[in-house]
């Protein structure tokens, strides 16, 4: 029985390390996702950020604020169709300018940060008339100020919403876990987590106990 103690202690330590290192289950991130209008009024997840995208005249660009996965197949889409004529049909073309239809969906109250209220329930639409070389971010700034960005150029707020926070990781309980940067940046930091360090320490302590027990038996 005694011979099994070192191995058992080591195995227990490994289990503790794995449990300590395991991250909390996340429901997603609270952020503004960016979408390109597709054929038939559909939306496709944008492959680049609004500060890099340069939509052509007649394009439709969408934004949706929600708690959702940072993935094309799982992110929440704007709840209005990508319909250029519905948004920009009444705006006459102008020489040296392009028209970009924007759909801005502030989402639902359940996804709003604590203490904040969704500005409006229905998606807002606007037709931005901007210079031919303008980016989507510039078109958005023309119709939905103020915008807010973080130090990594992640779009945090449109028309002042939300007032606080930027791409927080949300646990399944609904509480914000930590700041993250979806849509182009990997969440989390570059060092080992505190849980992992605790787990490694537990392994070391239990392994040492096992060695001490083994030496004691040899005396």
PDB file of C-alpha atoms in Angstrom:
ATOM      1  CA  UNK A   1       0.000   0.000   0.000  1.00  0.00           C
ATOM      2  CA  UNK A   2       2.831   2.362   0.947  1.00  0.00           C
ATOM      3  CA  UNK A   3       4.573   1.837  -2.384  1.00  0.00           C
ATOM      4  CA  UNK A   4       1.590   3.288  -4.177  1.00  0.00           C
ATOM      5  CA  UNK A   5       1.588   6.551  -2.241  1.00  0.00           C
ATOM      6  CA  UNK A   6       4.176   8.492  -4.350  1.00  0.00           C
ATOM      7  CA  UNK A   7       2.471   7.595  -7.625  1.00  0.00           C
ATOM      8  CA  UNK A   8      -0.955   8.385  -6.196  1.00  0.00           C
ATOM      9  CA  UNK A   9       0.251  11.723  -4.893  1.00  0.00           C
ATOM     10  CA  UNK A  10       1.741  12.610  -8.260  1.00  0.00           C
ATOM     11  CA  UNK A  11      -1.436  11.597 -10.105  1.00  0.00           C
ATOM     12  CA  UNK A  12      -3.541  13.678  -7.732  1.00  0.00           C
ATOM     13  CA  UNK A  13      -1.253  16.632  -8.299  1.00  0.00           C
ATOM     14  CA  UNK A  14      -1.624  16.358 -12.081  1.00  0.00           C
ATOM     15  CA  UNK A  15      -5.417  16.287 -11.755  1.00  0.00           C
ATOM     16  CA  UNK A  16      -5.323  19.385  -9.551  1.00  0.00           C
ATOM     17  CA  UNK A  17      -3.101  21.159 -12.070  1.00  0.00           C
ATOM     18  CA  UNK A  18      -5.449  20.415 -14.933  1.00  0.00           C
ATOM     19  CA  UNK A  19      -8.464  21.582 -12.955  1.00  0.00           C
ATOM     20  CA  UNK A  20      -6.723  24.768 -11.850  1.00  0.00           C
ATOM     21  CA  UNK A  21      -5.507  25.533 -15.353  1.00  0.00           C
ATOM     22  CA  UNK A  22      -8.862  24.978 -17.062  1.00  0.00           C
ATOM     23  CA  UNK A  23     -10.416  28.313 -18.124  1.00  0.00           C
ATOM     24  CA  UNK A  24     -13.945  29.290 -17.172  1.00  0.00           C
ATOM     25  CA  UNK A  25     -16.487  28.350 -19.800  1.00  0.00           C
ATOM     26  CA  UNK A  26     -17.240  31.422 -21.889  1.00  0.00           C
ATOM     27  CA  UNK A  27     -20.470  32.261 -23.656  1.00  0.00           C
ATOM     28  CA  UNK A  28     -18.625  34.663 -25.928  1.00  0.00           C
ATOM     29  CA  UNK A  29     -17.699  38.327 -26.056  1.00  0.00           C
ATOM     30  CA  UNK A  30     -19.696  41.529 -25.726  1.00  0.00           C
ATOM     31  CA  UNK A  31     -18.700  43.498 -28.813  1.00  0.00           C
ATOM     32  CA  UNK A  32     -19.663  45.184 -32.080  1.00  0.00           C
ATOM     33  CA  UNK A  33     -19.365  42.666 -34.913  1.00  0.00           C
ATOM     34  CA  UNK A  34     -18.875  43.910 -38.474  1.00  0.00           C
ATOM     35  CA  UNK A  35     -20.719  42.543 -41.532  1.00  0.00           C
ATOM     36  CA  UNK A  36     -20.719  42.882 -45.311  1.00  0.00           C
ATOM     37  CA  UNK A  37     -24.040  43.027 -47.143  1.00  0.00           C
ATOM     38  CA  UNK A  38     -24.425  40.031 -49.444  1.00  0.00           C
ATOM     39  CA  UNK A  39     -26.778  39.083 -52.260  1.00  0.00           C
ATOM     40  CA  UNK A  40     -30.434  38.719 -51.374  1.00  0.00           C
ATOM     41  CA  UNK A  41     -30.215  40.983 -48.342  1.00  0.00           C
ATOM     42  CA  UNK A  42     -28.063  38.500 -46.423  1.00  0.00           C
ATOM     43  CA  UNK A  43     -25.019  39.219 -44.263  1.00  0.00           C
ATOM     44  CA  UNK A  44     -21.522  37.764 -44.376  1.00  0.00           C
ATOM     45  CA  UNK A  45     -19.000  38.156 -41.579  1.00  0.00           C
ATOM     46  CA  UNK A  46     -16.447  40.791 -42.616  1.00  0.00           C
ATOM     47  CA  UNK A  47     -12.948  39.498 -43.280  1.00  0.00           C
ATOM     48  CA  UNK A  48     -11.269  42.756 -42.210  1.00  0.00           C
ATOM     49  CA  UNK A  49     -11.979  45.549 -39.784  1.00  0.00           C
ATOM     50  CA  UNK A  50     -13.958  48.715 -40.619  1.00  0.00           C
ATOM     51  CA  UNK A  51     -10.817  50.847 -40.503  1.00  0.00           C
ATOM     52  CA  UNK A  52      -9.334  48.804 -43.360  1.00  0.00           C
ATOM     53  CA  UNK A  53     -12.409  48.031 -45.473  1.00  0.00           C
ATOM     54  CA  UNK A  54     -13.053  50.420 -48.375  1.00  0.00           C
ATOM     55  CA  UNK A  55     -16.557  49.666 -49.624  1.00  0.00           C
ATOM     56  CA  UNK A  56     -17.549  50.501 -53.178  1.00  0.00           C
ATOM     57  CA  UNK A  57     -20.440  52.769 -54.072  1.00  0.00           C
ATOM     58  CA  UNK A  58     -23.674  50.870 -53.515  1.00  0.00           C
ATOM     59  CA  UNK A  59     -22.310  48.711 -50.687  1.00  0.00           C
ATOM     60  CA  UNK A  60     -24.141  47.789 -47.497  1.00  0.00           C
ATOM     61  CA  UNK A  61     -22.222  47.468 -44.220  1.00  0.00           C
ATOM     62  CA  UNK A  62     -23.691  46.217 -40.969  1.00  0.00           C
ATOM     63  CA  UNK A  63     -22.835  46.363 -37.273  1.00  0.00           C
ATOM     64  CA  UNK A  64     -24.388  44.357 -34.448  1.00  0.00           C
ATOM     65  CA  UNK A  65     -23.784  44.738 -30.712  1.00  0.00           C
ATOM     66  CA  UNK A  66     -24.284  41.477 -28.848  1.00  0.00           C
ATOM     67  CA  UNK A  67     -22.801  38.842 -26.635  1.00  0.00           C
ATOM     68  CA  UNK A  68     -21.759  36.229 -29.156  1.00  0.00           C
ATOM     69  CA  UNK A  69     -18.900  34.095 -30.400  1.00  0.00           C
ATOM     70  CA  UNK A  70     -16.136  35.716 -32.404  1.00  0.00           C
ATOM     71  CA  UNK A  71     -16.748  33.489 -35.411  1.00  0.00           C
ATOM     72  CA  UNK A  72     -18.591  33.871 -38.689  1.00  0.00           C
ATOM     73  CA  UNK A  73     -20.914  30.951 -37.991  1.00  0.00           C
ATOM     74  CA  UNK A  74     -21.776  31.948 -34.425  1.00  0.00           C
ATOM     75  CA  UNK A  75     -21.764  35.746 -34.212  1.00  0.00           C
ATOM     76  CA  UNK A  76     -25.095  37.583 -33.980  1.00  0.00           C
ATOM     77  CA  UNK A  77     -26.065  39.233 -37.277  1.00  0.00           C
ATOM     78  CA  UNK A  78     -27.835  42.577 -37.783  1.00  0.00           C
ATOM     79  CA  UNK A  79     -31.595  42.059 -37.553  1.00  0.00           C
ATOM     80  CA  UNK A  80     -32.371  44.141 -40.651  1.00  0.00           C
ATOM     81  CA  UNK A  81     -31.797  43.094 -44.251  1.00  0.00           C
ATOM     82  CA  UNK A  82     -28.767  44.282 -46.212  1.00  0.00           C
ATOM     83  CA  UNK A  83     -30.883  46.362 -48.606  1.00  0.00           C
ATOM     84  CA  UNK A  84     -29.084  49.265 -50.271  1.00  0.00           C
ATOM     85  CA  UNK A  85     -32.195  50.704 -51.917  1.00  0.00           C
ATOM     86  CA  UNK A  86     -34.132  50.711 -48.667  1.00  0.00           C
ATOM     87  CA  UNK A  87     -31.397  52.744 -46.975  1.00  0.00           C
ATOM     88  CA  UNK A  88     -29.925  54.905 -49.752  1.00  0.00           C
ATOM     89  CA  UNK A  89     -32.657  54.917 -52.381  1.00  0.00           C
ATOM     90  CA  UNK A  90     -33.739  58.441 -51.465  1.00  0.00           C
ATOM     91  CA  UNK A  91     -30.172  59.805 -51.484  1.00  0.00           C
ATOM     92  CA  UNK A  92     -29.228  61.075 -54.926  1.00  0.00           C
ATOM     93  CA  UNK A  93     -25.759  60.205 -56.272  1.00  0.00           C
ATOM     94  CA  UNK A  94     -23.218  63.046 -56.171  1.00  0.00           C
ATOM     95  CA  UNK A  95     -20.135  63.512 -58.300  1.00  0.00           C
ATOM     96  CA  UNK A  96     -16.941  62.609 -56.512  1.00  0.00           C
ATOM     97  CA  UNK A  97     -18.806  60.856 -53.685  1.00  0.00           C
ATOM     98  CA  UNK A  98     -19.938  57.316 -52.976  1.00  0.00           C
ATOM     99  CA  UNK A  99     -22.987  56.088 -51.101  1.00  0.00           C
ATOM    100  CA  UNK A 100     -22.625  53.428 -48.415  1.00  0.00           C
ATOM    101  CA  UNK A 101     -25.705  52.022 -46.687  1.00  0.00           C
ATOM    102  CA  UNK A 102     -25.152  51.374 -42.991  1.00  0.00           C
ATOM    103  CA  UNK A 103     -27.239  49.170 -40.708  1.00  0.00           C
ATOM    104  CA  UNK A 104     -26.490  49.695 -37.019  1.00  0.00           C
ATOM    105  CA  UNK A 105     -28.117  47.183 -34.669  1.00  0.00           C
ATOM    106  CA  UNK A 106     -27.686  48.099 -30.993  1.00  0.00           C
ATOM    107  CA  UNK A 107     -28.887  44.650 -29.963  1.00  0.00           C
ATOM    108  CA  UNK A 108     -31.135  43.609 -27.095  1.00  0.00           C
ATOM    109  CA  UNK A 109     -31.230  44.766 -23.488  1.00  0.00           C
ATOM    110  CA  UNK A 110     -30.116  41.354 -22.241  1.00  0.00           C
ATOM    111  CA  UNK A 111     -26.734  41.930 -23.907  1.00  0.00           C
ATOM    112  CA  UNK A 112     -26.283  45.485 -22.626  1.00  0.00           C
ATOM    113  CA  UNK A 113     -23.496  46.148 -20.110  1.00  0.00           C
ATOM    114  CA  UNK A 114     -24.608  46.516 -16.502  1.00  0.00           C
ATOM    115  CA  UNK A 115     -26.263  49.879 -15.869  1.00  0.00           C
ATOM    116  CA  UNK A 116     -26.674  50.764 -19.556  1.00  0.00           C
ATOM    117  CA  UNK A 117     -29.784  50.886 -21.735  1.00  0.00           C
ATOM    118  CA  UNK A 118     -29.948  49.988 -25.415  1.00  0.00           C
ATOM    119  CA  UNK A 119     -30.412  53.288 -27.340  1.00  0.00           C
ATOM    120  CA  UNK A 120     -33.158  51.846 -29.541  1.00  0.00           C
ATOM    121  CA  UNK A 121     -34.692  48.426 -30.073  1.00  0.00           C
ATOM    122  CA  UNK A 122     -34.940  48.481 -33.864  1.00  0.00           C
ATOM    123  CA  UNK A 123     -31.792  48.667 -36.004  1.00  0.00           C
ATOM    124  CA  UNK A 124     -30.825  52.161 -37.170  1.00  0.00           C
ATOM    125  CA  UNK A 125     -30.071  52.767 -40.834  1.00  0.00           C
ATOM    126  CA  UNK A 126     -28.208  55.636 -42.475  1.00  0.00           C
ATOM    127  CA  UNK A 127     -26.852  56.467 -45.907  1.00  0.00           C
ATOM    128  CA  UNK A 128     -23.316  57.818 -45.700  1.00  0.00           C
ATOM    129  CA  UNK A 129     -22.133  59.895 -48.647  1.00  0.00           C
ATOM    130  CA  UNK A 130     -18.346  60.001 -48.468  1.00  0.00           C
ATOM    131  CA  UNK A 131     -15.210  60.312 -50.579  1.00  0.00           C
ATOM    132  CA  UNK A 132     -14.499  57.426 -52.973  1.00  0.00           C
ATOM    133  CA  UNK A 133     -11.456  56.282 -50.973  1.00  0.00           C
ATOM    134  CA  UNK A 134     -13.218  56.432 -47.570  1.00  0.00           C
ATOM    135  CA  UNK A 135     -13.153  53.424 -45.277  1.00  0.00           C
ATOM    136  CA  UNK A 136     -16.177  51.931 -43.578  1.00  0.00           C
ATOM    137  CA  UNK A 137     -14.994  53.505 -40.330  1.00  0.00           C
ATOM    138  CA  UNK A 138     -15.049  56.934 -41.986  1.00  0.00           C
ATOM    139  CA  UNK A 139     -18.510  56.311 -43.399  1.00  0.00           C
ATOM    140  CA  UNK A 140     -19.691  55.243 -39.952  1.00  0.00           C
ATOM    141  CA  UNK A 141     -18.176  58.348 -38.346  1.00  0.00           C
ATOM    142  CA  UNK A 142     -20.099  60.505 -40.825  1.00  0.00           C
ATOM    143  CA  UNK A 143     -23.485  59.276 -39.567  1.00  0.00           C
ATOM    144  CA  UNK A 144     -23.083  57.725 -36.089  1.00  0.00           C
ATOM    145  CA  UNK A 145     -20.743  59.769 -33.906  1.00  0.00           C
ATOM    146  CA  UNK A 146     -19.327  59.525 -31.349  1.00  0.00           C
ATOM    147  CA  UNK A 147     -17.272  56.409 -32.014  1.00  0.00           C
ATOM    148  CA  UNK A 148     -14.926  54.955 -29.442  1.00  0.00           C
ATOM    149  CA  UNK A 149     -11.883  52.744 -30.049  1.00  0.00           C
ATOM    150  CA  UNK A 150      -9.403  51.089 -27.711  1.00  0.00           C
ATOM    151  CA  UNK A 151      -5.600  51.202 -27.951  1.00  0.00           C
ATOM    152  CA  UNK A 152      -5.629  48.227 -30.351  1.00  0.00           C
ATOM    153  CA  UNK A 153      -8.002  50.062 -32.731  1.00  0.00           C
ATOM    154  CA  UNK A 154     -10.909  47.777 -31.802  1.00  0.00           C
ATOM    155  CA  UNK A 155     -14.269  49.495 -32.307  1.00  0.00           C
ATOM    156  CA  UNK A 156     -15.786  49.778 -28.830  1.00  0.00           C
ATOM    157  CA  UNK A 157     -18.793  52.081 -29.230  1.00  0.00           C
ATOM    158  CA  UNK A 158     -21.049  53.456 -31.958  1.00  0.00           C
ATOM    159  CA  UNK A 159     -23.141  56.568 -31.316  1.00  0.00           C
ATOM    160  CA  UNK A 160     -21.752  56.526 -27.790  1.00  0.00           C
ATOM    161  CA  UNK A 161     -22.985  53.014 -27.013  1.00  0.00           C
ATOM    162  CA  UNK A 162     -21.866  51.380 -24.866  1.00  0.00           C
ATOM    163  CA  UNK A 163     -20.339  54.012 -22.653  1.00  0.00           C
ATOM    164  CA  UNK A 164     -17.925  51.584 -21.032  1.00  0.00           C
ATOM    165  CA  UNK A 165     -16.149  48.350 -21.847  1.00  0.00           C
ATOM    166  CA  UNK A 166     -14.707  46.916 -25.016  1.00  0.00           C
ATOM    167  CA  UNK A 167     -14.923  43.301 -26.131  1.00  0.00           C
ATOM    168  CA  UNK A 168     -15.208  41.758 -22.663  1.00  0.00           C
ATOM    169  CA  UNK A 169     -15.163  37.982 -22.425  1.00  0.00           C
ATOM    170  CA  UNK A 170     -18.428  36.849 -20.870  1.00  0.00           C
ATOM    171  CA  UNK A 171     -18.717  33.738 -18.721  1.00  0.00           C
ATOM    172  CA  UNK A 172     -21.765  31.499 -18.929  1.00  0.00           C
ATOM    173  CA  UNK A 173     -23.051  33.120 -15.737  1.00  0.00           C
ATOM    174  CA  UNK A 174     -23.237  36.420 -17.643  1.00  0.00           C
ATOM    175  CA  UNK A 175     -20.458  38.177 -15.728  1.00  0.00           C
ATOM    176  CA  UNK A 176     -17.574  39.819 -17.550  1.00  0.00           C
ATOM    177  CA  UNK A 177     -14.426  37.738 -17.128  1.00  0.00           C
ATOM    178  CA  UNK A 178     -11.697  39.876 -18.677  1.00  0.00           C
ATOM    179  CA  UNK A 179     -10.958  42.366 -21.404  1.00  0.00           C
ATOM    180  CA  UNK A 180     -10.321  40.753 -24.773  1.00  0.00           C
ATOM    181  CA  UNK A 181      -9.945  41.747 -28.389  1.00  0.00           C
ATOM    182  CA  UNK A 182     -12.078  39.697 -30.761  1.00  0.00           C
ATOM    183  CA  UNK A 183     -12.306  40.131 -34.522  1.00  0.00           C
ATOM    184  CA  UNK A 184      -8.644  40.132 -35.394  1.00  0.00           C
ATOM    185  CA  UNK A 185      -6.827  39.718 -32.103  1.00  0.00           C
ATOM    186  CA  UNK A 186      -6.364  36.644 -29.938  1.00  0.00           C
ATOM    187  CA  UNK A 187      -8.061  36.889 -26.519  1.00  0.00           C
ATOM    188  CA  UNK A 188      -6.013  36.705 -23.366  1.00  0.00           C
ATOM    189  CA  UNK A 189      -2.410  37.398 -22.479  1.00  0.00           C
ATOM    190  CA  UNK A 190       0.853  35.711 -23.348  1.00  0.00           C
ATOM    191  CA  UNK A 191       1.881  34.314 -19.930  1.00  0.00           C
ATOM    192  CA  UNK A 192       0.722  31.316 -17.879  1.00  0.00           C
ATOM    193  CA  UNK A 193      -2.476  31.762 -15.923  1.00  0.00           C
ATOM    194  CA  UNK A 194      -2.552  31.978 -12.148  1.00  0.00           C
ATOM    195  CA  UNK A 195      -4.512  28.731 -12.079  1.00  0.00           C
ATOM    196  CA  UNK A 196      -1.812  26.928 -14.001  1.00  0.00           C
ATOM    197  CA  UNK A 197       0.880  28.178 -11.615  1.00  0.00           C
ATOM    198  CA  UNK A 198      -1.163  27.011  -8.625  1.00  0.00           C
ATOM    199  CA  UNK A 199      -1.608  23.620 -10.231  1.00  0.00           C
ATOM    200  CA  UNK A 200       2.108  23.265 -10.934  1.00  0.00           C
ATOM    201  CA  UNK A 201       2.854  24.187  -7.328  1.00  0.00           C
ATOM    202  CA  UNK A 202       0.416  21.520  -6.151  1.00  0.00           C
ATOM    203  CA  UNK A 203       2.179  18.916  -8.291  1.00  0.00           C
ATOM    204  CA  UNK A 204       5.552  19.927  -6.882  1.00  0.00           C
ATOM    205  CA  UNK A 205       4.373  19.751  -3.270  1.00  0.00           C
ATOM    206  CA  UNK A 206       2.703  16.370  -3.656  1.00  0.00           C
ATOM    207  CA  UNK A 207       5.609  14.931  -5.625  1.00  0.00           C
ATOM    208  CA  UNK A 208       8.017  16.066  -2.893  1.00  0.00           C
ATOM    209  CA  UNK A 209       5.793  14.433  -0.309  1.00  0.00           C
ATOM    210  CA  UNK A 210       5.927  11.212  -2.282  1.00  0.00           C
ATOM    211  CA  UNK A 211       9.737  11.278  -2.491  1.00  0.00           C
ATOM    212  CA  UNK A 212      10.009  11.945   1.243  1.00  0.00           C
ATOM    213  CA  UNK A 213       7.674   9.024   1.987  1.00  0.00           C
ATOM    214  CA  UNK A 214       9.707   6.734  -0.265  1.00  0.00           C
ATOM    215  CA  UNK A 215      13.004   7.647   1.410  1.00  0.00           C
ATOM    216  CA  UNK A 216      11.468   7.196   4.813  1.00  0.00           C
ATOM    217  CA  UNK A 217      10.527   3.626   3.974  1.00  0.00           C
ATOM    218  CA  UNK A 218      14.116   2.803   2.957  1.00  0.00           C
ATOM    219  CA  UNK A 219      15.514   3.790   6.350  1.00  0.00           C
TER     220      UNK A 219
END
